[in-house]
Short mmCIF file of C-alpha atoms and ligand atoms in Angstrom, two decimals:
data_model
loop_
_atom_site.label_atom_id
_atom_site.label_comp_id
_atom_site.label_asym_id
_atom_site.label_seq_id
_atom_site.Cartn_x
_atom_site.Cartn_y
_atom_site.Cartn_z
CA MET P 1466 51.01 -20.43 -1.90
CA THR P 1467 47.78 -19.33 -3.60
CA ALA P 1468 44.59 -18.69 -1.60
CA GLY P 1469 46.21 -20.57 1.30
CA LEU P 1470 46.95 -23.69 -0.74
CA HIS P 1471 50.37 -24.79 -1.95
CA VAL P 1472 50.36 -25.54 -5.68
CA THR P 1473 52.83 -27.03 -8.14
CA VAL P 1474 52.22 -26.12 -11.76
CA ASP P 1475 53.70 -27.97 -14.75
CA GLY P 1476 52.98 -28.07 -18.46
CA PRO P 1477 52.24 -25.62 -21.25
CA PRO P 1478 50.79 -22.29 -19.99
CA ASP P 1479 48.09 -22.18 -22.67
CA ALA P 1480 46.94 -25.82 -22.32
CA PRO P 1481 43.67 -26.79 -20.61
CA VAL P 1482 44.08 -27.05 -16.84
CA LEU P 1483 44.01 -30.44 -15.10
CA LEU P 1484 43.72 -30.05 -11.34
CA LEU P 1485 44.98 -33.01 -9.27
CA GLY P 1486 43.86 -33.69 -5.69
CA SER P 1487 45.92 -36.05 -3.54
CA SER P 1488 45.10 -38.48 -0.74
CA LEU P 1489 45.00 -38.08 3.02
CA GLY P 1490 48.55 -37.74 4.36
CA THR P 1491 50.20 -37.04 1.01
CA THR P 1492 50.94 -33.96 -1.10
CA GLY P 1493 50.73 -33.12 -4.77
CA ALA P 1494 54.01 -35.03 -5.10
CA MET P 1495 51.86 -38.17 -4.92
CA TRP P 1496 50.99 -37.56 -8.58
CA GLN P 1497 54.60 -37.47 -9.77
CA PRO P 1498 54.28 -40.83 -11.65
CA GLN P 1499 51.71 -39.25 -14.02
CA VAL P 1500 53.16 -35.75 -14.48
CA ALA P 1501 55.33 -36.42 -17.55
CA ALA P 1502 52.50 -38.08 -19.49
CA LEU P 1503 49.82 -35.57 -18.51
CA THR P 1504 51.87 -32.45 -19.20
CA GLU P 1505 52.00 -33.45 -22.88
CA ARG P 1506 48.49 -32.01 -23.18
CA TYR P 1507 47.58 -30.27 -19.93
CA ARG P 1508 48.63 -27.52 -17.61
CA VAL P 1509 48.84 -29.79 -14.56
CA VAL P 1510 48.10 -28.04 -11.27
CA ARG P 1511 48.71 -30.12 -8.16
CA TYR P 1512 47.46 -28.65 -4.89
CA ASP P 1513 48.03 -29.72 -1.29
CA HIS P 1514 44.82 -30.04 0.71
CA LEU P 1515 44.18 -27.69 3.58
CA GLY P 1516 46.44 -28.73 6.46
CA HIS P 1517 48.73 -30.74 4.19
CA GLY P 1518 52.17 -30.17 2.66
CA GLY P 1519 52.83 -26.48 2.14
CA SER P 1520 49.22 -25.32 2.61
CA VAL P 1521 47.92 -23.38 5.61
CA VAL P 1522 47.00 -25.42 8.69
CA PRO P 1523 43.88 -24.21 10.50
CA ALA P 1524 43.15 -26.01 13.79
CA GLY P 1525 40.19 -28.06 12.50
CA PRO P 1526 37.98 -30.02 12.46
CA TYR P 1527 37.49 -29.56 8.70
CA THR P 1528 34.66 -30.62 6.40
CA ILE P 1529 34.67 -31.75 2.76
CA ASP P 1530 32.63 -28.62 2.05
CA LEU P 1531 35.46 -26.48 3.51
CA LEU P 1532 38.12 -28.36 1.50
CA GLY P 1533 36.04 -27.92 -1.67
CA ARG P 1534 35.46 -24.21 -1.08
CA LYS P 1535 39.20 -23.70 -0.59
CA VAL P 1536 39.74 -25.26 -4.04
CA LEU P 1537 37.15 -22.92 -5.58
CA ARG P 1538 38.99 -19.95 -4.03
CA LEU P 1539 42.21 -21.35 -5.48
CA LEU P 1540 40.69 -21.48 -8.97
CA ASP P 1541 39.45 -17.90 -8.57
CA ALA P 1542 42.91 -16.75 -7.47
CA LEU P 1543 44.53 -18.56 -10.41
CA GLY P 1544 41.99 -16.96 -12.76
CA VAL P 1545 40.82 -20.35 -14.05
CA ALA P 1546 37.11 -20.67 -14.80
CA ARG P 1547 36.87 -24.35 -15.65
CA VAL P 1548 39.17 -27.37 -15.15
CA HIS P 1549 39.40 -31.09 -15.58
CA TYR P 1550 39.75 -32.65 -12.14
CA ALA P 1551 41.29 -35.94 -11.02
CA GLY P 1552 41.47 -36.89 -7.36
CA LEU P 1553 42.55 -39.97 -5.45
CA SER P 1554 40.88 -40.92 -2.16
CA LEU P 1555 40.45 -37.64 -0.20
CA GLY P 1556 41.20 -35.88 -3.50
CA GLY P 1557 38.32 -37.80 -5.07
CA MET P 1558 35.99 -36.85 -2.21
CA VAL P 1559 36.75 -33.18 -2.88
CA GLY P 1560 36.27 -33.86 -6.61
CA MET P 1561 32.77 -35.28 -6.02
CA TRP P 1562 31.90 -32.25 -3.90
CA LEU P 1563 33.19 -29.84 -6.56
CA ALA P 1564 31.35 -31.57 -9.41
CA ALA P 1565 28.09 -31.62 -7.45
CA HIS P 1566 28.27 -28.12 -5.93
CA ALA P 1567 30.18 -26.16 -8.58
CA GLY P 1568 29.52 -28.21 -11.69
CA GLU P 1569 30.07 -25.19 -13.94
CA ARG P 1570 33.77 -25.25 -12.90
CA ILE P 1571 34.40 -28.95 -13.69
CA ASP P 1572 34.76 -30.21 -17.24
CA ARG P 1573 35.70 -33.91 -17.01
CA LEU P 1574 36.11 -35.74 -13.70
CA ALA P 1575 38.20 -38.74 -12.64
CA LEU P 1576 37.76 -40.35 -9.23
CA LEU P 1577 40.40 -42.85 -8.10
CA CYS P 1578 40.34 -45.19 -5.10
CA THR P 1579 37.78 -43.14 -3.26
CA SER P 1580 34.46 -43.37 -1.51
CA ALA P 1581 31.35 -41.22 -1.11
CA SER P 1582 30.86 -42.35 2.48
CA LEU P 1583 33.68 -43.99 4.43
CA GLY P 1584 32.64 -45.16 7.88
CA PRO P 1585 32.84 -45.98 10.63
CA ALA P 1586 32.99 -42.35 11.77
CA GLU P 1587 34.28 -43.39 15.23
CA GLY P 1588 37.35 -44.94 13.59
CA TRP P 1589 38.20 -41.67 11.85
CA ARG P 1590 37.62 -39.68 15.05
CA ALA P 1591 39.83 -42.09 17.00
CA ARG P 1592 42.55 -41.72 14.33
CA ALA P 1593 42.23 -37.93 14.54
CA ALA P 1594 42.61 -38.10 18.34
CA THR P 1595 45.72 -40.30 18.04
CA VAL P 1596 47.29 -37.86 15.60
CA ARG P 1597 46.35 -34.79 17.63
CA ALA P 1598 48.11 -36.51 20.56
CA GLY P 1599 51.29 -36.51 18.47
CA ARG P 1600 51.26 -40.21 17.60
CA LEU P 1601 50.96 -40.24 13.77
CA ASP P 1602 54.30 -42.07 13.59
CA SER P 1603 52.92 -44.91 15.74
CA ILE P 1604 50.15 -45.68 13.22
CA ALA P 1605 52.07 -44.83 10.03
CA ASP P 1606 53.15 -48.42 9.22
CA ALA P 1607 49.56 -49.69 9.49
CA ILE P 1608 48.33 -46.87 7.21
CA VAL P 1609 51.05 -47.35 4.58
CA GLU P 1610 50.44 -51.11 4.57
CA ARG P 1611 47.08 -50.37 2.96
CA TRP P 1612 48.57 -48.09 0.31
CA PHE P 1613 50.61 -50.76 -1.52
CA THR P 1614 50.26 -54.48 -2.19
CA PRO P 1615 52.77 -56.65 -0.28
CA ALA P 1616 54.39 -57.65 -3.58
CA PHE P 1617 54.95 -54.01 -4.64
CA ALA P 1618 56.23 -53.08 -1.16
CA ALA P 1619 58.73 -55.96 -1.24
CA ARG P 1620 60.04 -54.88 -4.65
CA ASN P 1621 60.06 -51.12 -3.95
CA PRO P 1622 61.10 -50.49 -0.31
CA ASP P 1623 62.53 -47.03 -1.10
CA THR P 1624 59.31 -45.86 -2.76
CA VAL P 1625 57.28 -47.08 0.21
CA ALA P 1626 59.69 -45.35 2.62
CA GLY P 1627 59.30 -42.12 0.63
CA TYR P 1628 55.52 -42.19 0.93
CA ARG P 1629 55.74 -43.06 4.63
CA SER P 1630 57.98 -40.05 5.11
CA MET P 1631 55.42 -37.86 3.28
CA LEU P 1632 52.73 -39.19 5.63
CA VAL P 1633 54.59 -38.53 8.88
CA SER P 1634 55.55 -35.03 7.67
CA THR P 1635 51.87 -34.05 7.47
CA PRO P 1636 50.99 -31.45 10.12
CA ALA P 1637 49.05 -33.19 12.93
CA ALA P 1638 46.23 -30.62 12.96
CA GLY P 1639 45.84 -30.86 9.19
CA TYR P 1640 45.82 -34.66 9.10
CA ALA P 1641 43.38 -34.87 12.02
CA GLY P 1642 41.16 -32.14 10.54
CA CYS P 1643 40.85 -34.14 7.31
CA CYS P 1644 40.08 -37.38 9.25
CA GLU P 1645 37.24 -35.47 10.90
CA ALA P 1646 36.04 -34.28 7.48
CA ILE P 1647 35.90 -37.92 6.30
CA ALA P 1648 34.09 -38.95 9.51
CA ALA P 1649 31.33 -36.42 8.84
CA MET P 1650 31.14 -37.00 5.07
CA ASP P 1651 28.19 -38.42 3.16
CA LEU P 1652 28.41 -37.44 -0.51
CA ARG P 1653 25.99 -40.13 -1.72
CA PRO P 1654 22.99 -37.78 -2.03
CA ASP P 1655 25.12 -35.34 -4.07
CA LEU P 1656 26.16 -37.76 -6.78
CA ALA P 1657 23.02 -37.58 -8.94
CA ALA P 1658 23.80 -33.88 -9.46
CA VAL P 1659 27.18 -34.58 -11.09
CA ARG P 1660 26.97 -33.69 -14.78
CA ALA P 1661 30.66 -34.07 -15.69
CA PRO P 1662 31.57 -37.16 -17.70
CA THR P 1663 33.22 -39.23 -14.97
CA LEU P 1664 35.77 -42.03 -14.89
CA VAL P 1665 35.73 -43.99 -11.63
CA ILE P 1666 38.84 -46.10 -11.02
CA GLY P 1667 38.95 -48.70 -8.26
CA ALA P 1668 41.80 -51.03 -7.39
CA ALA P 1669 41.18 -54.73 -6.88
CA ASP P 1670 43.51 -54.99 -3.85
CA ASP P 1671 42.61 -51.71 -2.14
CA PRO P 1672 41.63 -52.42 1.48
CA ALA P 1673 41.05 -48.72 2.29
CA THR P 1674 38.46 -47.90 -0.39
CA PRO P 1675 37.62 -51.32 -1.89
CA PRO P 1676 36.35 -51.56 -5.49
CA GLU P 1677 32.74 -51.94 -4.25
CA GLN P 1678 32.99 -48.29 -3.16
CA ALA P 1679 34.02 -47.32 -6.69
CA ALA P 1680 31.08 -49.29 -8.09
CA ALA P 1681 28.69 -47.55 -5.69
CA ILE P 1682 29.92 -44.14 -6.92
CA ALA P 1683 29.67 -45.12 -10.59
CA GLU P 1684 26.09 -46.35 -10.07
CA ARG P 1685 24.99 -42.98 -8.72
CA ILE P 1686 26.73 -40.61 -11.19
CA PRO P 1687 24.64 -40.38 -14.38
CA SER P 1688 27.51 -40.42 -16.91
CA ALA P 1689 30.11 -42.54 -15.11
CA ARG P 1690 32.31 -45.34 -16.35
CA LEU P 1691 33.92 -47.79 -13.94
CA VAL P 1692 37.34 -49.42 -14.33
CA VAL P 1693 38.85 -51.73 -11.70
CA LEU P 1694 42.63 -52.11 -11.94
CA ASP P 1695 44.23 -55.31 -10.79
CA GLY P 1696 47.64 -55.47 -9.14
CA ALA P 1697 47.19 -52.35 -7.06
CA ALA P 1698 46.19 -51.30 -3.55
CA HIS P 1699 45.13 -47.79 -2.41
CA LEU P 1700 47.77 -45.66 -4.16
CA ALA P 1701 46.98 -47.25 -7.52
CA ASN P 1702 48.59 -44.39 -9.43
CA VAL P 1703 51.93 -45.34 -7.85
CA GLU P 1704 51.58 -49.09 -8.36
CA ARG P 1705 50.12 -48.89 -11.89
CA PRO P 1706 51.58 -45.57 -13.15
CA GLU P 1707 51.30 -46.19 -16.90
CA ALA P 1708 47.82 -47.72 -16.68
CA VAL P 1709 46.53 -44.76 -14.68
CA ALA P 1710 48.18 -42.22 -17.00
CA ARG P 1711 46.65 -43.90 -20.04
CA LEU P 1712 43.19 -44.13 -18.48
CA LEU P 1713 43.28 -40.47 -17.48
CA ALA P 1714 44.56 -39.32 -20.88
CA ALA P 1715 41.90 -41.32 -22.73
CA HIS P 1716 39.13 -40.07 -20.44
CA LEU P 1717 40.15 -36.41 -20.56
CA ASP P 1718 40.45 -36.37 -24.34
CA PRO P 1719 38.43 -39.24 -25.80
CA GLU P 1720 39.27 -38.12 -29.37
CA GLY P 1721 42.97 -37.64 -28.67
CA VAL P 1722 46.13 -39.66 -28.90
CA VAL P 1723 46.87 -41.64 -25.75
CA PRO P 1724 50.49 -41.30 -24.50
CA ARG P 1725 52.74 -44.34 -24.75
O1 LIG S 1971 45.26 -43.48 4.35
C1 LIG S 1971 44.19 -44.08 4.52
O2 LIG S 1971 43.87 -44.52 5.61
C2 LIG S 1971 43.24 -44.30 3.39
C3 LIG S 1971 42.57 -43.09 2.99
C4 LIG S 1971 41.30 -42.73 3.21
C5 LIG S 1971 41.05 -41.42 2.65
C6 LIG S 1971 42.34 -41.14 2.04
O3 LIG S 1971 42.63 -40.14 1.37
O4 LIG S 1971 43.22 -42.13 2.28
#
């Protein structure tokens, strides 16, 4: 645990740091499909959001600002001045906040299956209340159904079960606190301040943060490029592991060799 956040670090110690932020109800383990490819060139640091995985669990509600400031404290504690950052969904929301509010710390940015404003707020507050009442398990199937396409889920029942298990292991206060952060979030006015070269990845079959949300982010960030992946729902890095690894590698090092 560093600065209250659980981190997993892989890759060469002297390589540039790539910080990975995961989605609501997952941990840094969510990024496992990309770790082998990305550690060829980067020191890959995966952190668990506040209230998730092995990180500390304050009572909440949280805000995106609070989640972002925790990441800045993490970078300070790790002694890292500047990083590349890739985040999926909630991880992307924190990434937008970091790039807008601490742009000097973010080199290149990748935002996957995320949104700058994800209403309706009442829905997120109702989900937080359900989870605070101890009923995350009762809504887990409906949540996970949006993470994977039906075809992928039919072919990979064990993978889906593993992610469901990650979801229901999330501390209730942490999950609810992050739902409340999303309810209160509007990052749209911040996006014009993002200076980092940015890759925005949407997924054609993502019902949680549909590709229109990715397009809306890319329109507002001055140096953004948009890619929409087909054959994937919300956890596009799990359904399209090689495609996501290649897109990230090419974006982070445009002059470099893209992994096979
Ligand atoms: O799990 C969901 O409901 C979809 C989602 C929204 C933000 C996030 O990180 O995941």
